[in-house]
CSV table of C-alpha atoms in Angstrom, one decimal:
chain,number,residue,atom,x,y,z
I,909,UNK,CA,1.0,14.1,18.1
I,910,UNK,CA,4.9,14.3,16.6
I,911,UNK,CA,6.1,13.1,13.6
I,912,UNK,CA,5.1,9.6,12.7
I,913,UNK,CA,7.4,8.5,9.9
I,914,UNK,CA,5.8,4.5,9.0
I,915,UNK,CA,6.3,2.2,5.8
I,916,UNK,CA,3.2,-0.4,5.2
I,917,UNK,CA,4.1,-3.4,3.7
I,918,UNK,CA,1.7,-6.6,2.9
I,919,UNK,CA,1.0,-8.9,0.1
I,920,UNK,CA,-1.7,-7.2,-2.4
I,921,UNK,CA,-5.1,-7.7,-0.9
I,922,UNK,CA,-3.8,-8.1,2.4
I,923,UNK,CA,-5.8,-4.2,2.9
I,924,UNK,CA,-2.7,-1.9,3.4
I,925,UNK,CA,-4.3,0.5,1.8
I,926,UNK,CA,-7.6,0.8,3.7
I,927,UNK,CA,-5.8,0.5,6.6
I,928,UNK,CA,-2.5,2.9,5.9
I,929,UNK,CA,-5.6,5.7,5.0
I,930,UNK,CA,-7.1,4.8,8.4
I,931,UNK,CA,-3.7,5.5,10.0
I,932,UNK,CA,-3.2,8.7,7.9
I,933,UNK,CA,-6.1,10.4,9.2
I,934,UNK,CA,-6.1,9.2,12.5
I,935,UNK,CA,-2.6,10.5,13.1
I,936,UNK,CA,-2.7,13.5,10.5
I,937,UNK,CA,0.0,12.4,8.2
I,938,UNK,CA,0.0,12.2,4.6
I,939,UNK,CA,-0.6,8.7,3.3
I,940,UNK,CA,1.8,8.4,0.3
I,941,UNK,CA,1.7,5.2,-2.8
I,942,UNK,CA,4.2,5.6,-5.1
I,943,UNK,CA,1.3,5.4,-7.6
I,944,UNK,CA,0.3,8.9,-6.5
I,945,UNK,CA,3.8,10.5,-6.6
I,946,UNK,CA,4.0,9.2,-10.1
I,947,UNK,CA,0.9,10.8,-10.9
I,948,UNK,CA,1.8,13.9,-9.7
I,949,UNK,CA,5.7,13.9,-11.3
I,950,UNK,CA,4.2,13.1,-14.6
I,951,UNK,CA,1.1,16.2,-14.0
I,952,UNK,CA,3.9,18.7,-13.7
I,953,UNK,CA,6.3,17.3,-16.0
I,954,UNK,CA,10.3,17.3,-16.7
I,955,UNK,CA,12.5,14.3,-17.7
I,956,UNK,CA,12.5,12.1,-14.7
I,957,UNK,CA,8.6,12.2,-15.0
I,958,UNK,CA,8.2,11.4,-18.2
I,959,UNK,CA,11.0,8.5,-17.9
I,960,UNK,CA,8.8,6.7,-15.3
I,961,UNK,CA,5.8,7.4,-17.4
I,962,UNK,CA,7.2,5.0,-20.5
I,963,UNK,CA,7.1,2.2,-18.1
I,964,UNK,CA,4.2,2.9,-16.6
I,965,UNK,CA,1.8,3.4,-19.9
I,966,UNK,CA,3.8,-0.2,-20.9
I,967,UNK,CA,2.3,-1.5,-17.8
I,968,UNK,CA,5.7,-2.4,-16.3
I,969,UNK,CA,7.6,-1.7,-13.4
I,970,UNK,CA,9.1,1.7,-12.7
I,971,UNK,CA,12.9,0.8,-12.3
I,972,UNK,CA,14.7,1.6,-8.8
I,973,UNK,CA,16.4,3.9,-9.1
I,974,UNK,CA,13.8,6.3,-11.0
I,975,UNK,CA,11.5,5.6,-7.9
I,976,UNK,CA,13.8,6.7,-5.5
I,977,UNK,CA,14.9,9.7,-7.7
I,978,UNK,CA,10.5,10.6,-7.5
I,979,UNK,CA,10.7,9.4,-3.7
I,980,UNK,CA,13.4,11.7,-3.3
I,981,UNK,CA,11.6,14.9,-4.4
I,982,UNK,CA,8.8,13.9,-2.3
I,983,UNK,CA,11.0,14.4,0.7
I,984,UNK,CA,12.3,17.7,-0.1
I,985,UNK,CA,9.2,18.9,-0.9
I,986,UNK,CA,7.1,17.3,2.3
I,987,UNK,CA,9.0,15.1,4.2
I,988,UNK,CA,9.7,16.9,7.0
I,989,UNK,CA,5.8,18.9,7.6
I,990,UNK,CA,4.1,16.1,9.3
I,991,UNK,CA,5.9,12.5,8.9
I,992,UNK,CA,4.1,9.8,6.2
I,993,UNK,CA,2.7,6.8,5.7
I,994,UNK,CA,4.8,5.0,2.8
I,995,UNK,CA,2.4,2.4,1.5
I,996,UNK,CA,4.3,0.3,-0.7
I,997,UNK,CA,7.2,1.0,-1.0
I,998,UNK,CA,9.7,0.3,-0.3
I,999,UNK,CA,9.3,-2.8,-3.1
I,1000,UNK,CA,12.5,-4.1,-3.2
I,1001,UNK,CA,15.9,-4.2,-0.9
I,1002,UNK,CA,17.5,-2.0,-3.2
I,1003,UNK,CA,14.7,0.9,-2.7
I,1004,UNK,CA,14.6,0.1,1.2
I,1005,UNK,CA,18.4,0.7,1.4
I,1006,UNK,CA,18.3,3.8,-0.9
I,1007,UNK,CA,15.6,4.8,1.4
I,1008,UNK,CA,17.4,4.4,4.1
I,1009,UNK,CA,20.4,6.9,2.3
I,1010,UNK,CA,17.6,9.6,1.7
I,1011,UNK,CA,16.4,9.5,5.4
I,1012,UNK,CA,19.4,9.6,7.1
I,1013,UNK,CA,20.8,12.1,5.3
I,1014,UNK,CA,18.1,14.5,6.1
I,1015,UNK,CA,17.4,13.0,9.5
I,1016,UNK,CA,14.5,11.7,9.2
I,1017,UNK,CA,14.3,8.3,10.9
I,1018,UNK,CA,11.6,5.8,10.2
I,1019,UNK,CA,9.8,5.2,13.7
I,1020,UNK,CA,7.6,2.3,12.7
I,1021,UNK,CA,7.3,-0.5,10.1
I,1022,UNK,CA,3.9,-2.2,9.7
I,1023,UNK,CA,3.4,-5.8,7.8
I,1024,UNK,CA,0.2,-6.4,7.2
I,1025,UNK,CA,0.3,-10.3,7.5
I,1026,UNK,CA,-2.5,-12.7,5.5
I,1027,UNK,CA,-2.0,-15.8,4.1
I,1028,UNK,CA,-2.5,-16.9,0.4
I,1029,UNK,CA,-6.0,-18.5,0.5
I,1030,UNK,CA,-7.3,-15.8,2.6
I,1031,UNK,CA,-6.2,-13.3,-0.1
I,1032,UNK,CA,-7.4,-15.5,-2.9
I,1033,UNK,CA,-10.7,-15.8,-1.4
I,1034,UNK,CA,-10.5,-11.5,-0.9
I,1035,UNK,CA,-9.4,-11.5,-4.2
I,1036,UNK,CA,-11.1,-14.1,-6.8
I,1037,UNK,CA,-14.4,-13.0,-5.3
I,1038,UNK,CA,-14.2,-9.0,-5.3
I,1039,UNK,CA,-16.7,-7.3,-7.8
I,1040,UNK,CA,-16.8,-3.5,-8.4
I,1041,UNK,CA,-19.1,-1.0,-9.8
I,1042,UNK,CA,-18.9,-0.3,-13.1
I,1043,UNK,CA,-20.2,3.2,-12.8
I,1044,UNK,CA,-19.1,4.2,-9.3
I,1045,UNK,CA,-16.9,1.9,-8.5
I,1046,UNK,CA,-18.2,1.1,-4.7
I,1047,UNK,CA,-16.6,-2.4,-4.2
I,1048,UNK,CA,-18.9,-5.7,-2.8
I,1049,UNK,CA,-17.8,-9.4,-2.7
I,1050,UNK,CA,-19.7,-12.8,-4.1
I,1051,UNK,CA,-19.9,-13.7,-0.2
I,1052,UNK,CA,-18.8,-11.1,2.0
I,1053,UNK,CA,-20.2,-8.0,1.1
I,1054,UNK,CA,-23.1,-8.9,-1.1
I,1055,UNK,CA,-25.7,-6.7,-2.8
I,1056,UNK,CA,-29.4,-6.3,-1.7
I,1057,UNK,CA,-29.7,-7.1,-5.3
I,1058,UNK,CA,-27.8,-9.6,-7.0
I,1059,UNK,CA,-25.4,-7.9,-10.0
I,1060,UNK,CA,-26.4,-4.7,-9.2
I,1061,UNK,CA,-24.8,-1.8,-7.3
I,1062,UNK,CA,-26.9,-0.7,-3.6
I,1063,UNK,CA,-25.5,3.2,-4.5
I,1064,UNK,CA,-25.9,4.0,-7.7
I,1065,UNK,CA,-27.6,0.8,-9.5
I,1066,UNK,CA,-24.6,0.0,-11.8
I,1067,UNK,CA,-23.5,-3.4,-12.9
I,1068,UNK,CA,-21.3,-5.1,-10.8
I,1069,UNK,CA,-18.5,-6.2,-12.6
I,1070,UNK,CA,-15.2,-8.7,-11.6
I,1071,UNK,CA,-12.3,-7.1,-13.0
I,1072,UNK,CA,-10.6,-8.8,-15.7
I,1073,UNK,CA,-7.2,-9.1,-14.0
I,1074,UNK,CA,-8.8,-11.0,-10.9
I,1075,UNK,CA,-7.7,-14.5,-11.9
I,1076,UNK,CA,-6.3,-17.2,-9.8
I,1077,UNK,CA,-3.2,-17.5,-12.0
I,1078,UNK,CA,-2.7,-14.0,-12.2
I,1079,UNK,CA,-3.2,-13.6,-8.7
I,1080,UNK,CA,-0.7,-16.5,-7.5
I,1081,UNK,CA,1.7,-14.6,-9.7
I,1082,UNK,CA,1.4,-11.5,-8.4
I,1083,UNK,CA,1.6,-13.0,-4.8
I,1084,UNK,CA,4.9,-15.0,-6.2
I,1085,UNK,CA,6.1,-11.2,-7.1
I,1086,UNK,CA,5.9,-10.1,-4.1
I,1087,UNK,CA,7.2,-13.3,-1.9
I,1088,UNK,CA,10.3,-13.1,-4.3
I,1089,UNK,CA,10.9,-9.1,-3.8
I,1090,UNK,CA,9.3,-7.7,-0.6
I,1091,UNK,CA,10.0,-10.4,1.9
I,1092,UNK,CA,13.9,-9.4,1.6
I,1093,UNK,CA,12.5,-5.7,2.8
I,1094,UNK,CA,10.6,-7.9,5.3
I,1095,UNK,CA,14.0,-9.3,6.6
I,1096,UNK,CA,15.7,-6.1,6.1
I,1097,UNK,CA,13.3,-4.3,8.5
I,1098,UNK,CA,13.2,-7.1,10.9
I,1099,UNK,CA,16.7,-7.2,11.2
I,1100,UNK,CA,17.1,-3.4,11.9
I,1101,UNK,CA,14.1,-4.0,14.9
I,1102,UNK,CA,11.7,-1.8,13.1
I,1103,UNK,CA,9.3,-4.7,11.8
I,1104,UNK,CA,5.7,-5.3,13.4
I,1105,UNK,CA,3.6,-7.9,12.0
I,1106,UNK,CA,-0.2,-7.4,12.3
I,1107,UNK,CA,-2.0,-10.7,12.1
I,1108,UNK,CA,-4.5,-9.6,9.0
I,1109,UNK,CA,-6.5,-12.6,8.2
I,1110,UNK,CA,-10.6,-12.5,8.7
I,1111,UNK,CA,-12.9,-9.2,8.8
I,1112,UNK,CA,-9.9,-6.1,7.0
I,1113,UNK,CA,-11.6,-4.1,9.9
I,1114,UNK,CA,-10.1,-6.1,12.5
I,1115,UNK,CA,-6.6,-5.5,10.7
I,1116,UNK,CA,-7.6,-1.9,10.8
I,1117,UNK,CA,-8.3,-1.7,14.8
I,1118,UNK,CA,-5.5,-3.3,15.5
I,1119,UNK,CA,-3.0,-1.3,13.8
I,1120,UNK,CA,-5.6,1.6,15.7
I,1121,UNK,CA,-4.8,-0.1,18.7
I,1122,UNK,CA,-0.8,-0.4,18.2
I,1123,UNK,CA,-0.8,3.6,17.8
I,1124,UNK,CA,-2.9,3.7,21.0
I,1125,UNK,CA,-5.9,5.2,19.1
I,1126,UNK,CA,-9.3,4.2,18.4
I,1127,UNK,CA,-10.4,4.5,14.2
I,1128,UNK,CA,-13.2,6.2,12.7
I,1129,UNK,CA,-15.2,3.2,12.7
I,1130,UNK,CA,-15.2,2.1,16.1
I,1131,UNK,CA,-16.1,6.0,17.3
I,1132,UNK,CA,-19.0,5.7,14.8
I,1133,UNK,CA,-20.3,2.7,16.4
């Protein structure tokens, strides 16, 4: 299939995620969050790891240049086997042009970035109504994806719960994050030519097919049906 080298962005809810893993397995490429190569750094240790741990057990933001430092491992461990899937980073316009260093000086061109486009009441409305499992952590929502029965989980019978953090205030903020820090990697991309935007408001799976269709392949989903 060649080397697919892509960077997801979209605001959070926008289902990057969902769809990036879609992508990932459709084209056989690892799906990579910065999340998950922190994990990883700080499960085998050294300096660098353990850095970028003291932010993240404060619950702040791993600094730059420490994520690219953790990005840049992942490249010289894996880049070059298959391509990725980068999904969500790069954050900032300082990562995206360090990126951009790390690529080109091992040849590795991106070939495709993806914005997953949704406007804010669509994501408040994803957002302020999601609940989650308690026990399982299967994910429904007040209107969209309801229950059979009313609080409780349809897999395992846990309590549905709404996570704390799932606030209209501290959503807006977070969406006020990422319009302040991500839309210059929006630009950035665009400039360069790279940029797609995928029109991601109504049903994720719709988001999903289209990216599907984009790649000229049809998802798991649609086969299933």
């Amino acid at each position: 299939m060649g080397h697919h080298r892509i960077v997801f962005l979209g605001p959070p809810g926008s289902g990057k995620g969902t769809a990036a893993m879609e992508l990932s397995a459709a084209l056989q490429v690892p799906h990579v969050s910065t999340g998950e190569m922190f994990r990883e750094a700080i499960r085998r240790g050294g300096p660098l790891a353990e850095t970028a741990k003291g932010f993240i057990d404060k619950g702040q933001l791993v600094p730059d240049e420490i994520t690219v430092q953790i990005v840049r491992l992942w490249l010289d461990e894996r880049g070059r086997e298959r391509g990725f899937i980068f999904d969500g980073f790069p954050r900032t316009l300082a990562q995206a042009e360090a990126f951009e260093r790390l690529l080109a000086e091992r040849n590795l061109p991106l070939t495709a970035v993806l914005l997953l486009d949704v406007s804010e009441e669509e994501i408040l409305e994803r957002i302020l109504g999601r609940l989650s499992c308690e026990k399982c952590g299967a994910l429904y929502h007040v209107t969209r994806v309801r229950p059979k029965l009313e609080g409780v989980c349809d897999k395992c019978g846990g309590k549905l719960i709404k996570r704390a953090d799932d606030t209209e205030e501290t959503v807006r903020e977070r969406l006020r994050w990422y319009e302040q820090l991500t839309m210059d990697v929006v630009r950035y991309y665009e400039r360069q030519g790279l940029l797609t935007r995928v029109d991601g408001n109504g049903i994720k799976d719709h988001a999903v097919e289209k990216v599907m269709v984009l790649f000229g392949l049809v998802s798991r989903r649609a086969r299933a049906s």
